[in-house]
mmCIF file of C-alpha atoms in Angstrom:
data_model
loop_
_atom_site.group_PDB
_atom_site.id
_atom_site.type_symbol
_atom_site.label_atom_id
_atom_site.label_comp_id
_atom_site.label_asym_id
_atom_site.label_seq_id
_atom_site.Cartn_x
_atom_site.Cartn_y
_atom_site.Cartn_z
ATOM 1 C CA UNK A 1229 0.000 0.000 0.000
ATOM 2 C CA UNK A 1230 2.769 2.430 0.897
ATOM 3 C CA UNK A 1231 4.311 2.190 -2.591
ATOM 4 C CA UNK A 1232 0.959 2.834 -4.209
ATOM 5 C CA UNK A 1233 0.240 5.808 -1.964
ATOM 6 C CA UNK A 1234 3.650 7.378 -2.491
ATOM 7 C CA UNK A 1235 3.437 6.984 -6.261
ATOM 8 C CA UNK A 1236 0.137 8.845 -6.627
ATOM 9 C CA UNK A 1237 0.344 12.403 -7.890
ATOM 10 C CA UNK A 1238 -2.422 14.975 -7.860
ATOM 11 C CA UNK A 1239 -2.496 18.250 -9.718
ATOM 12 C CA UNK A 1240 -4.824 20.003 -7.245
ATOM 13 C CA UNK A 1241 -4.015 20.737 -3.632
ATOM 14 C CA UNK A 1242 -6.236 18.770 -1.283
ATOM 15 C CA UNK A 1243 -5.164 19.011 2.380
ATOM 16 C CA UNK A 1244 -7.801 16.468 3.437
ATOM 17 C CA UNK A 1245 -6.463 13.926 0.953
ATOM 18 C CA UNK A 1246 -2.859 14.574 2.008
ATOM 19 C CA UNK A 1247 -3.780 14.005 5.654
ATOM 20 C CA UNK A 1248 -5.745 10.895 4.730
ATOM 21 C CA UNK A 1249 -2.854 9.370 2.739
ATOM 22 C CA UNK A 1250 -0.449 10.095 5.599
ATOM 23 C CA UNK A 1251 -2.762 8.299 8.039
ATOM 24 C CA UNK A 1252 -3.045 5.248 5.781
ATOM 25 C CA UNK A 1253 0.746 5.001 5.542
ATOM 26 C CA UNK A 1254 1.127 5.363 9.316
ATOM 27 C CA UNK A 1255 -1.409 2.609 9.916
ATOM 28 C CA UNK A 1256 0.296 0.361 7.364
ATOM 29 C CA UNK A 1257 3.621 0.748 9.195
ATOM 30 C CA UNK A 1258 2.040 -0.179 12.546
ATOM 31 C CA UNK A 1259 0.860 -3.605 11.467
ATOM 32 C CA UNK A 1260 3.651 -5.897 12.630
ATOM 33 C CA UNK A 1261 2.487 -9.073 10.947
ATOM 34 C CA UNK A 1262 1.103 -9.848 7.542
ATOM 35 C CA UNK A 1263 -2.608 -9.126 7.373
ATOM 36 C CA UNK A 1264 -4.950 -9.221 4.421
ATOM 37 C CA UNK A 1265 -5.916 -5.638 5.232
ATOM 38 C CA UNK A 1266 -2.450 -4.490 4.117
ATOM 39 C CA UNK A 1267 -2.960 -5.473 0.473
ATOM 40 C CA UNK A 1268 -2.102 -3.052 -2.339
ATOM 41 C CA UNK A 1269 -5.061 -1.406 -4.062
ATOM 42 C CA UNK A 1270 -4.837 1.064 -6.959
ATOM 43 C CA UNK A 1271 -6.290 4.493 -6.259
ATOM 44 C CA UNK A 1272 -8.233 5.553 -3.214
ATOM 45 C CA UNK A 1273 -11.903 4.985 -2.463
ATOM 46 C CA UNK A 1274 -11.622 8.282 -0.580
ATOM 47 C CA UNK A 1275 -11.323 10.145 -3.906
ATOM 48 C CA UNK A 1276 -14.815 9.012 -4.923
ATOM 49 C CA UNK A 1277 -16.433 10.579 -1.895
ATOM 50 C CA UNK A 1278 -18.205 13.924 -2.058
ATOM 51 C CA UNK A 1279 -15.817 16.739 -1.140
ATOM 52 C CA UNK A 1280 -18.010 17.695 1.817
ATOM 53 C CA UNK A 1281 -17.449 14.250 3.363
ATOM 54 C CA UNK A 1282 -13.695 14.052 2.822
ATOM 55 C CA UNK A 1283 -12.541 16.435 5.552
ATOM 56 C CA UNK A 1284 -14.472 14.748 8.416
ATOM 57 C CA UNK A 1285 -13.414 11.282 7.222
ATOM 58 C CA UNK A 1286 -9.743 12.352 6.980
ATOM 59 C CA UNK A 1287 -9.892 13.900 10.440
ATOM 60 C CA UNK A 1288 -11.570 10.828 11.934
ATOM 61 C CA UNK A 1289 -8.976 8.509 10.371
ATOM 62 C CA UNK A 1290 -6.072 10.632 11.624
ATOM 63 C CA UNK A 1291 -7.513 10.531 15.142
ATOM 64 C CA UNK A 1292 -8.090 6.761 14.964
ATOM 65 C CA UNK A 1293 -4.541 6.070 13.753
ATOM 66 C CA UNK A 1294 -3.197 8.310 16.520
ATOM 67 C CA UNK A 1295 -5.241 6.246 18.988
ATOM 68 C CA UNK A 1296 -3.921 3.019 17.460
ATOM 69 C CA UNK A 1297 -0.328 4.267 17.762
ATOM 70 C CA UNK A 1298 -0.859 5.035 21.454
ATOM 71 C CA UNK A 1299 -1.967 1.461 22.143
ATOM 72 C CA UNK A 1300 0.341 -0.410 19.768
ATOM 73 C CA UNK A 1301 3.094 -0.829 22.363
ATOM 74 C CA UNK A 1302 3.352 -4.594 22.734
ATOM 75 C CA UNK A 1303 0.955 -4.544 25.663
ATOM 76 C CA UNK A 1304 -1.521 -7.422 25.428
ATOM 77 C CA UNK A 1305 -5.056 -6.128 25.800
ATOM 78 C CA UNK A 1306 -8.340 -7.757 24.862
ATOM 79 C CA UNK A 1307 -10.601 -6.517 22.079
ATOM 80 C CA UNK A 1308 -13.030 -5.485 24.811
ATOM 81 C CA UNK A 1309 -10.394 -3.310 26.499
ATOM 82 C CA UNK A 1310 -9.342 -1.882 23.122
ATOM 83 C CA UNK A 1311 -12.932 -0.856 22.358
ATOM 84 C CA UNK A 1312 -13.342 0.696 25.809
ATOM 85 C CA UNK A 1313 -10.203 2.790 25.267
ATOM 86 C CA UNK A 1314 -11.426 3.815 21.815
ATOM 87 C CA UNK A 1315 -14.735 5.075 23.181
ATOM 88 C CA UNK A 1316 -13.014 6.927 26.020
ATOM 89 C CA UNK A 1317 -10.510 8.534 23.623
ATOM 90 C CA UNK A 1318 -13.286 9.928 21.420
ATOM 91 C CA UNK A 1319 -15.576 10.932 24.274
ATOM 92 C CA UNK A 1320 -18.215 8.368 23.407
ATOM 93 C CA UNK A 1321 -20.286 6.156 25.675
ATOM 94 C CA UNK A 1322 -21.707 2.657 25.368
ATOM 95 C CA UNK A 1323 -25.015 1.546 26.829
ATOM 96 C CA UNK A 1324 -24.629 0.831 30.587
ATOM 97 C CA UNK A 1325 -25.296 -2.893 30.021
ATOM 98 C CA UNK A 1326 -22.971 -3.347 27.072
ATOM 99 C CA UNK A 1327 -19.579 -4.215 28.530
ATOM 100 C CA UNK A 1328 -21.064 -6.578 31.111
ATOM 101 C CA UNK A 1329 -22.776 -8.443 28.247
ATOM 102 C CA UNK A 1330 -19.642 -9.375 26.251
ATOM 103 C CA UNK A 1331 -16.464 -11.343 26.998
ATOM 104 C CA UNK A 1332 -12.837 -10.930 25.948
ATOM 105 C CA UNK A 1333 -13.292 -13.199 22.903
ATOM 106 C CA UNK A 1334 -15.950 -10.985 21.320
ATOM 107 C CA UNK A 1335 -15.233 -9.057 18.109
ATOM 108 C CA UNK A 1336 -16.594 -5.587 17.494
ATOM 109 C CA UNK A 1337 -17.428 -3.249 14.655
ATOM 110 C CA UNK A 1338 -18.497 0.337 15.226
ATOM 111 C CA UNK A 1339 -20.514 2.006 12.471
ATOM 112 C CA UNK A 1340 -21.579 5.644 12.425
ATOM 113 C CA UNK A 1341 -24.988 6.951 11.371
ATOM 114 C CA UNK A 1342 -23.732 7.261 7.780
ATOM 115 C CA UNK A 1343 -23.033 3.514 7.680
ATOM 116 C CA UNK A 1344 -19.226 3.832 7.690
ATOM 117 C CA UNK A 1345 -16.961 1.878 10.009
ATOM 118 C CA UNK A 1346 -15.113 3.902 12.625
ATOM 119 C CA UNK A 1347 -13.715 0.990 14.649
ATOM 120 C CA UNK A 1348 -12.892 -2.624 13.865
ATOM 121 C CA UNK A 1349 -11.447 -5.225 16.235
ATOM 122 C CA UNK A 1350 -7.826 -5.960 15.390
ATOM 123 C CA UNK A 1351 -8.597 -9.688 15.174
ATOM 124 C CA UNK A 1352 -11.211 -8.928 12.521
ATOM 125 C CA UNK A 1353 -8.446 -7.650 10.250
ATOM 126 C CA UNK A 1354 -7.422 -11.286 9.807
ATOM 127 C CA UNK A 1355 -10.781 -12.010 8.197
ATOM 128 C CA UNK A 1356 -10.959 -8.947 5.963
ATOM 129 C CA UNK A 1357 -9.221 -8.371 2.643
ATOM 130 C CA UNK A 1358 -10.363 -4.804 2.085
ATOM 131 C CA UNK A 1359 -7.894 -1.976 2.500
ATOM 132 C CA UNK A 1360 -8.333 0.404 5.408
ATOM 133 C CA UNK A 1361 -9.149 3.064 2.825
ATOM 134 C CA UNK A 1362 -12.107 1.031 1.578
ATOM 135 C CA UNK A 1363 -13.328 0.202 5.074
ATOM 136 C CA UNK A 1364 -13.551 3.816 6.189
ATOM 137 C CA UNK A 1365 -14.672 5.368 2.877
ATOM 138 C CA UNK A 1366 -17.345 2.940 1.691
ATOM 139 C CA UNK A 1367 -20.568 2.091 3.553
ATOM 140 C CA UNK A 1368 -20.790 -1.422 5.016
ATOM 141 C CA UNK A 1369 -23.636 -2.574 2.766
ATOM 142 C CA UNK A 1370 -21.579 -1.774 -0.339
ATOM 143 C CA UNK A 1371 -18.597 -3.768 0.965
ATOM 144 C CA UNK A 1372 -20.399 -6.884 2.195
ATOM 145 C CA UNK A 1373 -23.479 -8.929 1.395
ATOM 146 C CA UNK A 1374 -25.548 -11.593 3.140
ATOM 147 C CA UNK A 1375 -29.047 -13.063 2.885
ATOM 148 C CA UNK A 1376 -31.784 -10.509 2.309
ATOM 149 C CA UNK A 1377 -33.796 -11.594 5.346
ATOM 150 C CA UNK A 1378 -30.823 -10.873 7.620
ATOM 151 C CA UNK A 1379 -30.139 -7.609 5.803
ATOM 152 C CA UNK A 1380 -33.754 -6.590 6.414
ATOM 153 C CA UNK A 1381 -33.315 -7.211 10.149
ATOM 154 C CA UNK A 1382 -30.178 -5.093 10.261
ATOM 155 C CA UNK A 1383 -31.769 -2.340 8.159
ATOM 156 C CA UNK A 1384 -34.580 -2.159 10.691
ATOM 157 C CA UNK A 1385 -32.017 -1.665 13.431
ATOM 158 C CA UNK A 1386 -30.122 0.872 11.288
ATOM 159 C CA UNK A 1387 -33.296 2.972 11.112
ATOM 160 C CA UNK A 1388 -33.384 2.942 14.919
ATOM 161 C CA UNK A 1389 -29.767 4.116 14.939
ATOM 162 C CA UNK A 1390 -30.436 7.051 12.632
ATOM 163 C CA UNK A 1391 -33.590 8.153 14.471
ATOM 164 C CA UNK A 1392 -31.881 7.785 17.863
ATOM 165 C CA UNK A 1393 -34.179 5.107 19.300
ATOM 166 C CA UNK A 1394 -31.896 2.038 19.229
ATOM 167 C CA UNK A 1395 -31.755 0.098 22.503
ATOM 168 C CA UNK A 1396 -29.164 -2.407 23.711
ATOM 169 C CA UNK A 1397 -30.382 -5.570 21.977
ATOM 170 C CA UNK A 1398 -29.535 -9.239 22.529
ATOM 171 C CA UNK A 1399 -29.679 -10.752 19.029
ATOM 172 C CA UNK A 1400 -30.151 -14.357 20.125
ATOM 173 C CA UNK A 1401 -33.324 -15.641 18.485
ATOM 174 C CA UNK A 1402 -33.503 -12.531 16.281
ATOM 175 C CA UNK A 1403 -30.551 -12.878 13.881
ATOM 176 C CA UNK A 1404 -29.066 -16.379 13.414
ATOM 177 C CA UNK A 1405 -25.491 -17.428 12.713
ATOM 178 C CA UNK A 1406 -24.863 -16.645 9.048
ATOM 179 C CA UNK A 1407 -22.275 -16.042 6.345
ATOM 180 C CA UNK A 1408 -21.089 -12.613 5.238
ATOM 181 C CA UNK A 1409 -19.521 -12.256 1.776
ATOM 182 C CA UNK A 1410 -16.986 -9.671 0.666
ATOM 183 C CA UNK A 1411 -18.334 -8.122 -2.518
ATOM 184 C CA UNK A 1412 -14.994 -7.144 -4.049
ATOM 185 C CA UNK A 1413 -12.281 -7.702 -1.419
ATOM 186 C CA UNK A 1414 -9.029 -9.090 -2.815
ATOM 187 C CA UNK A 1415 -9.579 -12.546 -1.301
ATOM 188 C CA UNK A 1416 -13.403 -12.522 -1.701
ATOM 189 C CA UNK A 1417 -13.646 -13.833 1.858
ATOM 190 C CA UNK A 1418 -16.639 -15.651 3.329
ATOM 191 C CA UNK A 1419 -17.009 -15.054 7.069
ATOM 192 C CA UNK A 1420 -19.257 -17.146 9.297
ATOM 193 C CA UNK A 1421 -20.374 -15.081 12.257
ATOM 194 C CA UNK A 1422 -22.686 -15.406 15.218
ATOM 195 C CA UNK A 1423 -24.369 -12.092 16.102
ATOM 196 C CA UNK A 1424 -24.447 -11.361 19.829
ATOM 197 C CA UNK A 1425 -25.543 -7.773 20.464
ATOM 198 C CA UNK A 1426 -26.310 -4.492 18.792
ATOM 199 C CA UNK A 1427 -25.844 -1.542 21.081
ATOM 200 C CA UNK A 1428 -25.999 2.221 20.603
ATOM 201 C CA UNK A 1429 -23.084 4.579 21.051
ATOM 202 C CA UNK A 1430 -23.786 7.963 22.590
ATOM 203 C CA UNK A 1431 -21.961 11.255 22.589
ATOM 204 C CA UNK A 1432 -21.545 13.224 25.802
ATOM 205 C CA UNK A 1433 -25.011 14.763 25.301
ATOM 206 C CA UNK A 1434 -26.582 11.279 25.098
ATOM 207 C CA UNK A 1435 -27.314 11.518 21.371
ATOM 208 C CA UNK A 1436 -27.073 8.219 19.455
ATOM 209 C CA UNK A 1437 -24.141 8.670 17.063
ATOM 210 C CA UNK A 1438 -23.464 5.075 16.011
ATOM 211 C CA UNK A 1439 -23.834 1.421 16.831
ATOM 212 C CA UNK A 1440 -21.596 -1.373 18.126
ATOM 213 C CA UNK A 1441 -22.049 -4.771 16.521
ATOM 214 C CA UNK A 1442 -20.733 -7.527 18.798
ATOM 215 C CA UNK A 1443 -20.145 -10.893 17.117
ATOM 216 C CA UNK A 1444 -18.232 -14.145 17.376
ATOM 217 C CA UNK A 1445 -16.270 -15.108 14.246
ATOM 218 C CA UNK A 1446 -16.654 -18.863 13.797
ATOM 219 C CA UNK A 1447 -14.833 -19.341 10.482
ATOM 220 C CA UNK A 1448 -13.590 -17.560 7.378
ATOM 221 C CA UNK A 1449 -12.150 -18.700 4.060
ATOM 222 C CA UNK A 1450 -11.245 -17.309 0.657
ATOM 223 C CA UNK A 1451 -13.449 -17.904 -2.367
ATOM 224 C CA UNK A 1452 -10.329 -17.398 -4.503
ATOM 225 C CA UNK A 1453 -8.633 -20.308 -2.743
ATOM 226 C CA UNK A 1454 -11.858 -22.295 -2.891
ATOM 227 C CA UNK A 1455 -12.125 -21.758 -6.666
ATOM 228 C CA UNK A 1456 -8.449 -22.610 -7.178
ATOM 229 C CA UNK A 1457 -8.769 -25.851 -5.210
ATOM 230 C CA UNK A 1458 -11.891 -26.774 -7.168
ATOM 231 C CA UNK A 1459 -10.075 -26.154 -10.464
ATOM 232 C CA UNK A 1460 -7.121 -28.282 -9.341
ATOM 233 C CA UNK A 1461 -9.474 -31.095 -8.371
ATOM 234 C CA UNK A 1462 -11.314 -30.888 -11.697
ATOM 235 C CA UNK A 1463 -8.033 -30.967 -13.659
ATOM 236 C CA UNK A 1464 -6.821 -33.919 -11.612
ATOM 237 C CA UNK A 1465 -10.044 -35.775 -12.351
ATOM 238 C CA UNK A 1466 -9.530 -35.279 -16.108
ATOM 239 C CA UNK A 1467 -6.042 -36.809 -16.098
#
């Protein structure tokens, strides 16, 4: 990613884009082991956003990378602790029942009211082959797909997020274990996840400003690898 970012030239000055590219490169350098999220992608999804959205997204990414740098010190902390520090850093609050509802093995995604991710558990980077640029610049429903019935359930909850009425919700019996498909990620991953909770995030004035999705990742695999193995098996059968 760093090579691709450094090689891009623009004729017009865009401070938001410059800040955004710098943050992507900083994040790339912080990842100490190979992760699918580090893959090279031509261009930036950020460039396709409306100009009015670019500055807040660039600022949010810079703040998140700064937060990540502060906590990337070799200290072993759980995803739960990492999320708690994230919320505290950005002066956000979870529902009072949220942290007592989840354990240290839970994975989290935080999505704002525009449908863009603002936090993702580090362990979830192992089961994602989108670039960080794509994750923060493209709404979730454009990046991933799943069965329409499950989408409809989540869309109902998303409406509650945007109108500020979402409550802390145990998803057992509401949304079953299911597969989520990357629409155009490099590895075209298929992730099997068990939904646990949806919970609102509040600002200091108690306004709902996003939602935490708490899940357990049960399995993930690449459709590219799956297709390659199938082709190898078919060729072997012909011989």
